[in-house]
Amino acid sequence: CPAASRLVRAGDALRVIAVGDSITEWAGPAGRGYVSFLEECTGWQISNYGIAGSTMQNVGDWPSYWSTPKYQQAMASQPDIVYLMLGTNDVGIWNADRYRNDAEAMVRAFRDLPSSPRVYVMAPPPMFLRHYLGAQIVDDEIPPLLYRVSVVVGRNVTFLDVVPQVFGGSNHTCADCMYERGILTTRGDGVHPVDYGYARMAEALCAATAPSCSCPHARPGRQLWTLELVGLVAGCSLPLLLCLFCSCVFYRSRLAVFVTSTWWQPCALRGLRGRWAETSFRTHPV
């Protein structure tokens, strides 16, 4: 990363921003998104300018990123590095030519800032929704369009397809990146990654863009699995414990009735008197 190397050698603070939609703004079940993990990997402080629901296409009646206050804030931040990932929400208003033109305009707008940032144009993660028509656009149409935009704009612009590769591309091989699976249920919507997916995204981006990386070892989440296991054990144990409790109460009450009843007491006294008489006869014969 030329921009990162230059600033690290100069000892300056690196101004890094992330621009995108909900995949950039939001976080996984544990509260961390790819921006948070990338900060840990690189040691950089990254400003998150993601806006949920926003699009690359600049359409007036749609939540375009162009019309958001965060776009103006991102431009005013004078960044040194820009991570740009927009396209998932564009499938709802898809027009390939408009998307390409607006993407080129946004990339140029960031690239031509006075700070001369390095702009990383990122293909979004694939959609794990095989029966949704928009998934094919995200998987197969957007990445080559963004690649052509990066080539056309040229200087200080790099196209990255490492994010789709992390998820297995259109083959969707990394299901753990998109879903957290339990014993009985699965958590995830097939569009937004879970924590493991965000961590894998950060690892790939760090390896492709940073001079050095210190990423923690990422493992698929097992919190849902653990919670469901505890629930199953508790659910199966509760009837057994209740049965034992009722049995103890029942037999204790039966024992109390037996002890306090009077029918056995004369028998016991007669037994005691008989044994006393027998003992007395043997001790004092007549």
Coordinates of C-alpha atoms in Angstrom, one line a residue:
C1 CA 0.0 0.0 0.0
P2 CA 1.9 3.1 -1.2
A3 CA -0.1 5.6 0.8
A4 CA 0.3 3.6 4.0
S5 CA 4.0 3.1 3.5
R6 CA 4.6 6.8 2.8
L7 CA 2.7 7.9 5.9
V8 CA 4.2 5.2 8.2
R9 CA 7.7 6.3 7.1
A10 CA 6.8 10.0 7.7
G11 CA 5.4 9.1 11.1
D12 CA 2.1 10.9 10.4
A13 CA -1.4 9.8 11.4
L14 CA -3.0 7.8 8.7
R15 CA -6.5 8.9 7.8
V16 CA -8.5 5.9 6.7
I17 CA -12.2 5.8 5.9
A18 CA -14.7 3.1 5.0
V19 CA -17.6 4.0 2.6
G20 CA -20.5 1.7 2.0
D21 CA -23.9 0.4 2.9
S22 CA -25.2 -1.7 5.9
I23 CA -22.4 -4.3 5.3
T24 CA -20.0 -1.5 6.2
E25 CA -22.1 0.3 8.8
W26 CA -23.5 -2.7 10.7
A27 CA -21.9 -5.3 12.8
G28 CA -22.3 -9.0 13.5
P29 CA -24.2 -10.7 16.4
A30 CA -21.2 -10.0 18.8
G31 CA -21.2 -6.3 17.8
R32 CA -18.2 -6.1 15.5
G33 CA -18.1 -5.4 11.7
Y34 CA -15.3 -5.6 9.2
V35 CA -14.2 -2.1 10.0
S36 CA -13.6 -3.0 13.7
F37 CA -11.7 -6.1 12.8
L38 CA -9.6 -4.2 10.2
E39 CA -8.7 -1.7 12.8
E40 CA -7.4 -4.5 15.0
C41 CA -5.5 -6.1 12.1
T42 CA -3.8 -2.9 10.9
G43 CA -3.6 -0.8 14.1
W44 CA -5.2 2.1 12.1
Q45 CA -8.1 4.2 13.3
I46 CA -10.7 3.9 10.6
S47 CA -13.7 6.2 10.3
N48 CA -16.9 4.4 9.4
Y49 CA -19.1 6.3 6.9
G50 CA -21.4 3.4 6.0
I51 CA -25.1 4.1 5.5
A52 CA -27.6 1.2 5.6
G53 CA -29.8 1.0 2.5
S54 CA -27.7 3.3 0.4
T55 CA -26.8 2.7 -3.3
M56 CA -24.1 3.6 -5.7
Q57 CA -26.7 4.7 -8.3
N58 CA -27.6 8.3 -8.0
V59 CA -31.4 8.1 -8.3
G60 CA -33.6 10.8 -6.8
D61 CA -36.4 8.7 -5.3
W62 CA -34.0 6.1 -3.8
P63 CA -31.6 6.3 -0.8
S64 CA -28.5 7.1 -2.8
Y65 CA -25.2 7.4 -1.0
W66 CA -24.6 10.6 -2.9
S67 CA -27.4 12.4 -1.1
T68 CA -26.4 11.4 2.5
P69 CA -24.6 13.7 4.9
K70 CA -22.0 11.0 5.5
Y71 CA -20.9 11.3 1.8
Q72 CA -20.1 15.0 2.5
Q73 CA -18.4 14.1 5.7
A74 CA -16.3 11.4 4.0
M75 CA -15.2 13.9 1.3
A76 CA -14.4 16.6 3.9
S77 CA -12.3 14.1 6.0
Q78 CA -9.5 14.4 3.4
P79 CA -8.6 10.7 3.7
D80 CA -5.3 9.0 2.8
I81 CA -7.0 5.6 2.2
V82 CA -10.6 4.9 1.1
Y83 CA -12.3 1.5 1.3
L84 CA -15.3 1.8 -1.0
M85 CA -18.0 -0.9 -1.2
L86 CA -21.4 -0.2 -2.7
G87 CA -23.6 -2.3 -4.8
T88 CA -25.7 -4.7 -2.8
N89 CA -28.7 -2.4 -2.6
D90 CA -28.4 -1.4 -6.2
V91 CA -30.0 -4.6 -7.4
G92 CA -33.4 -3.1 -6.5
I93 CA -33.0 -0.4 -9.1
W94 CA -30.5 -2.2 -11.3
N95 CA -29.3 -0.4 -14.5
A96 CA -25.8 -1.6 -15.5
D97 CA -24.9 1.5 -17.4
R98 CA -26.1 3.9 -14.7
Y99 CA -24.3 1.9 -12.0
R100 CA -21.0 2.0 -14.0
N101 CA -21.2 5.7 -14.7
D102 CA -22.1 6.6 -11.1
A103 CA -19.4 4.3 -9.7
E104 CA -16.8 5.9 -12.0
A105 CA -17.9 9.4 -10.8
M106 CA -17.7 8.5 -7.1
V107 CA -14.3 6.9 -7.5
R108 CA -13.0 9.9 -9.3
A109 CA -14.5 12.2 -6.7
F110 CA -12.5 10.5 -3.9
R111 CA -9.4 10.0 -6.0
D112 CA -9.2 13.7 -6.9
L113 CA -9.4 15.0 -3.4
P114 CA -6.5 17.3 -2.3
S115 CA -5.2 14.5 -0.1
S116 CA -4.7 12.2 -3.1
P117 CA -6.0 9.1 -1.4
R118 CA -5.5 5.5 -2.4
V119 CA -9.0 4.3 -3.3
Y120 CA -9.8 0.6 -2.9
V121 CA -12.9 -0.3 -5.0
M122 CA -14.2 -3.5 -3.3
A123 CA -16.7 -6.0 -4.7
P124 CA -19.3 -6.8 -2.1
P125 CA -19.8 -10.3 -0.6
P126 CA -22.1 -12.6 -2.5
M127 CA -25.7 -13.1 -1.5
F128 CA -26.5 -16.5 -0.1
L129 CA -30.0 -16.3 -1.5
R130 CA -30.0 -18.7 -4.5
H131 CA -33.6 -18.1 -5.4
Y132 CA -33.3 -14.3 -5.4
L133 CA -32.7 -12.7 -8.8
G134 CA -30.6 -10.0 -7.3
A135 CA -28.0 -12.5 -6.1
Q136 CA -26.8 -13.1 -9.6
I137 CA -26.2 -9.4 -10.1
V138 CA -24.1 -9.1 -7.0
D139 CA -22.2 -12.3 -7.7
D140 CA -21.6 -12.0 -11.5
E141 CA -22.3 -8.5 -12.8
I142 CA -21.1 -6.0 -10.2
P143 CA -17.4 -7.3 -9.8
P144 CA -16.5 -7.0 -13.5
L145 CA -18.2 -3.6 -13.7
L146 CA -16.1 -2.3 -10.8
Y147 CA -13.0 -3.8 -12.2
R148 CA -13.5 -1.8 -15.5
V149 CA -14.2 1.3 -13.5
S150 CA -10.9 0.9 -11.6
V151 CA -9.0 0.4 -14.9
V152 CA -10.7 3.5 -16.5
V153 CA -10.0 5.8 -13.6
G154 CA -6.5 4.4 -13.2
R155 CA -4.1 6.3 -11.0
N156 CA -4.3 5.6 -7.2
V157 CA -7.3 3.2 -7.7
T158 CA -7.2 -0.5 -7.0
F159 CA -9.9 -3.1 -7.5
L160 CA -10.2 -5.7 -4.9
D161 CA -12.2 -9.0 -5.2
V162 CA -10.8 -10.5 -2.0
V163 CA -14.2 -10.2 -0.2
P164 CA -16.1 -12.4 -2.6
Q165 CA -13.2 -14.9 -2.5
V166 CA -13.5 -15.1 1.3
F167 CA -17.1 -16.3 0.9
G168 CA -16.4 -18.7 -1.9
G169 CA -17.7 -16.5 -4.7
S170 CA -20.8 -17.7 -6.4
N171 CA -20.2 -21.2 -5.0
H172 CA -20.9 -19.9 -1.5
T173 CA -18.5 -22.3 0.2
C174 CA -18.1 -20.4 3.4
A175 CA -21.5 -20.8 4.9
D176 CA -20.0 -20.0 8.4
C177 CA -19.1 -16.6 7.1
M178 CA -22.8 -15.7 6.5
Y179 CA -24.6 -17.9 9.1
E180 CA -24.2 -18.8 12.7
R181 CA -25.5 -22.3 13.0
G182 CA -26.9 -23.9 16.2
I183 CA -28.2 -27.4 16.9
L184 CA -31.8 -26.6 15.9
T185 CA -31.7 -23.2 14.2
T186 CA -29.5 -21.0 12.0
R187 CA -29.0 -17.2 12.5
G188 CA -28.3 -15.0 9.5
D189 CA -30.1 -13.4 6.5
G190 CA -27.8 -14.5 3.7
V191 CA -26.8 -10.9 2.9
H192 CA -25.0 -9.5 6.0
P193 CA -22.1 -11.5 7.3
V194 CA -21.8 -12.8 10.9
D195 CA -18.8 -12.0 13.0
Y196 CA -16.7 -14.8 11.5
G197 CA -17.4 -13.5 8.0
Y198 CA -16.5 -9.9 9.0
A199 CA -13.2 -11.1 10.6
R200 CA -12.3 -13.1 7.4
M201 CA -13.1 -10.0 5.3
A202 CA -10.7 -7.9 7.5
E203 CA -8.0 -10.5 7.2
A204 CA -8.2 -10.5 3.4
L205 CA -8.3 -6.7 3.2
C206 CA -5.4 -6.3 5.5
A207 CA -3.3 -8.8 3.5
A208 CA -4.1 -6.9 0.3
T209 CA -3.7 -3.3 1.5
A210 CA -1.6 -2.9 4.6
P211 CA 2.1 -3.1 5.0
S212 CA 1.8 -5.4 8.0
C213 CA -1.1 -7.3 9.7
S214 CA -1.7 -8.5 13.2
C215 CA -5.1 -10.2 12.9
P216 CA -6.5 -12.4 15.7
H217 CA -7.3 -16.0 14.8
A218 CA -10.9 -16.2 13.6
R219 CA -13.1 -19.2 14.2
P220 CA -16.8 -19.8 13.4
G221 CA -19.1 -18.6 16.1
R222 CA -20.5 -21.3 18.4
Q223 CA -22.5 -19.0 20.8
L224 CA -25.8 -20.0 19.3
W225 CA -24.8 -23.7 19.4
T226 CA -23.9 -23.4 23.1
L227 CA -27.1 -21.6 24.0
E228 CA -29.2 -24.2 22.3
L229 CA -27.3 -27.0 24.0
V230 CA -27.8 -25.4 27.4
G231 CA -31.5 -25.0 26.6
L232 CA -31.9 -28.6 25.5
V233 CA -30.1 -29.9 28.6
A234 CA -32.2 -27.7 30.9
G235 CA -35.4 -28.6 29.0
C236 CA -34.7 -32.3 29.3
S237 CA -33.6 -32.1 33.0
L238 CA -36.5 -30.1 34.3
P239 CA -39.2 -32.8 33.9
L240 CA -36.8 -35.4 35.6
L241 CA -36.1 -33.0 38.5
L242 CA -39.8 -32.3 38.8
C243 CA -40.6 -36.0 38.9
L244 CA -38.0 -36.6 41.6
F245 CA -39.3 -33.7 43.6
C246 CA -42.9 -34.9 43.4
S247 CA -41.8 -38.5 44.4
C248 CA -39.9 -37.2 47.4
V249 CA -42.9 -35.1 48.5
F250 CA -45.3 -38.1 48.0
Y251 CA -43.2 -40.6 50.0
R252 CA -42.4 -38.2 52.7
S253 CA -46.1 -37.5 53.2
R254 CA -46.9 -41.3 53.3
L255 CA -44.2 -41.8 55.9
A256 CA -45.6 -39.0 58.0
V257 CA -49.1 -40.5 57.9
F258 CA -47.6 -43.9 58.9
V259 CA -45.7 -42.5 61.9
T260 CA -48.7 -40.5 63.2
S261 CA -51.3 -43.2 62.7
T262 CA -52.5 -45.2 65.8
W263 CA -53.3 -48.6 64.4
W264 CA -49.7 -49.8 64.8
Q265 CA -49.1 -48.5 68.3
P266 CA -51.1 -51.2 70.3
C267 CA -49.3 -53.9 68.4
A268 CA -46.0 -52.3 69.2
L269 CA -46.9 -52.0 72.9
R270 CA -48.1 -55.6 73.0
G271 CA -44.8 -56.7 71.6
L272 CA -42.9 -54.7 74.1
R273 CA -45.0 -56.1 77.0
G274 CA -44.6 -59.7 75.8
R275 CA -40.8 -59.3 75.6
W276 CA -40.8 -57.7 79.1
A277 CA -42.9 -60.6 80.6
E278 CA -40.7 -63.2 79.0
T279 CA -37.6 -61.5 80.3
S280 CA -39.0 -61.2 83.8
F281 CA -40.1 -64.9 83.9
R282 CA -36.6 -66.0 83.1
T283 CA -35.1 -63.7 85.6
H284 CA -37.5 -64.4 88.5
P285 CA -39.0 -67.9 88.1
V286 CA -42.1 -68.7 90.1

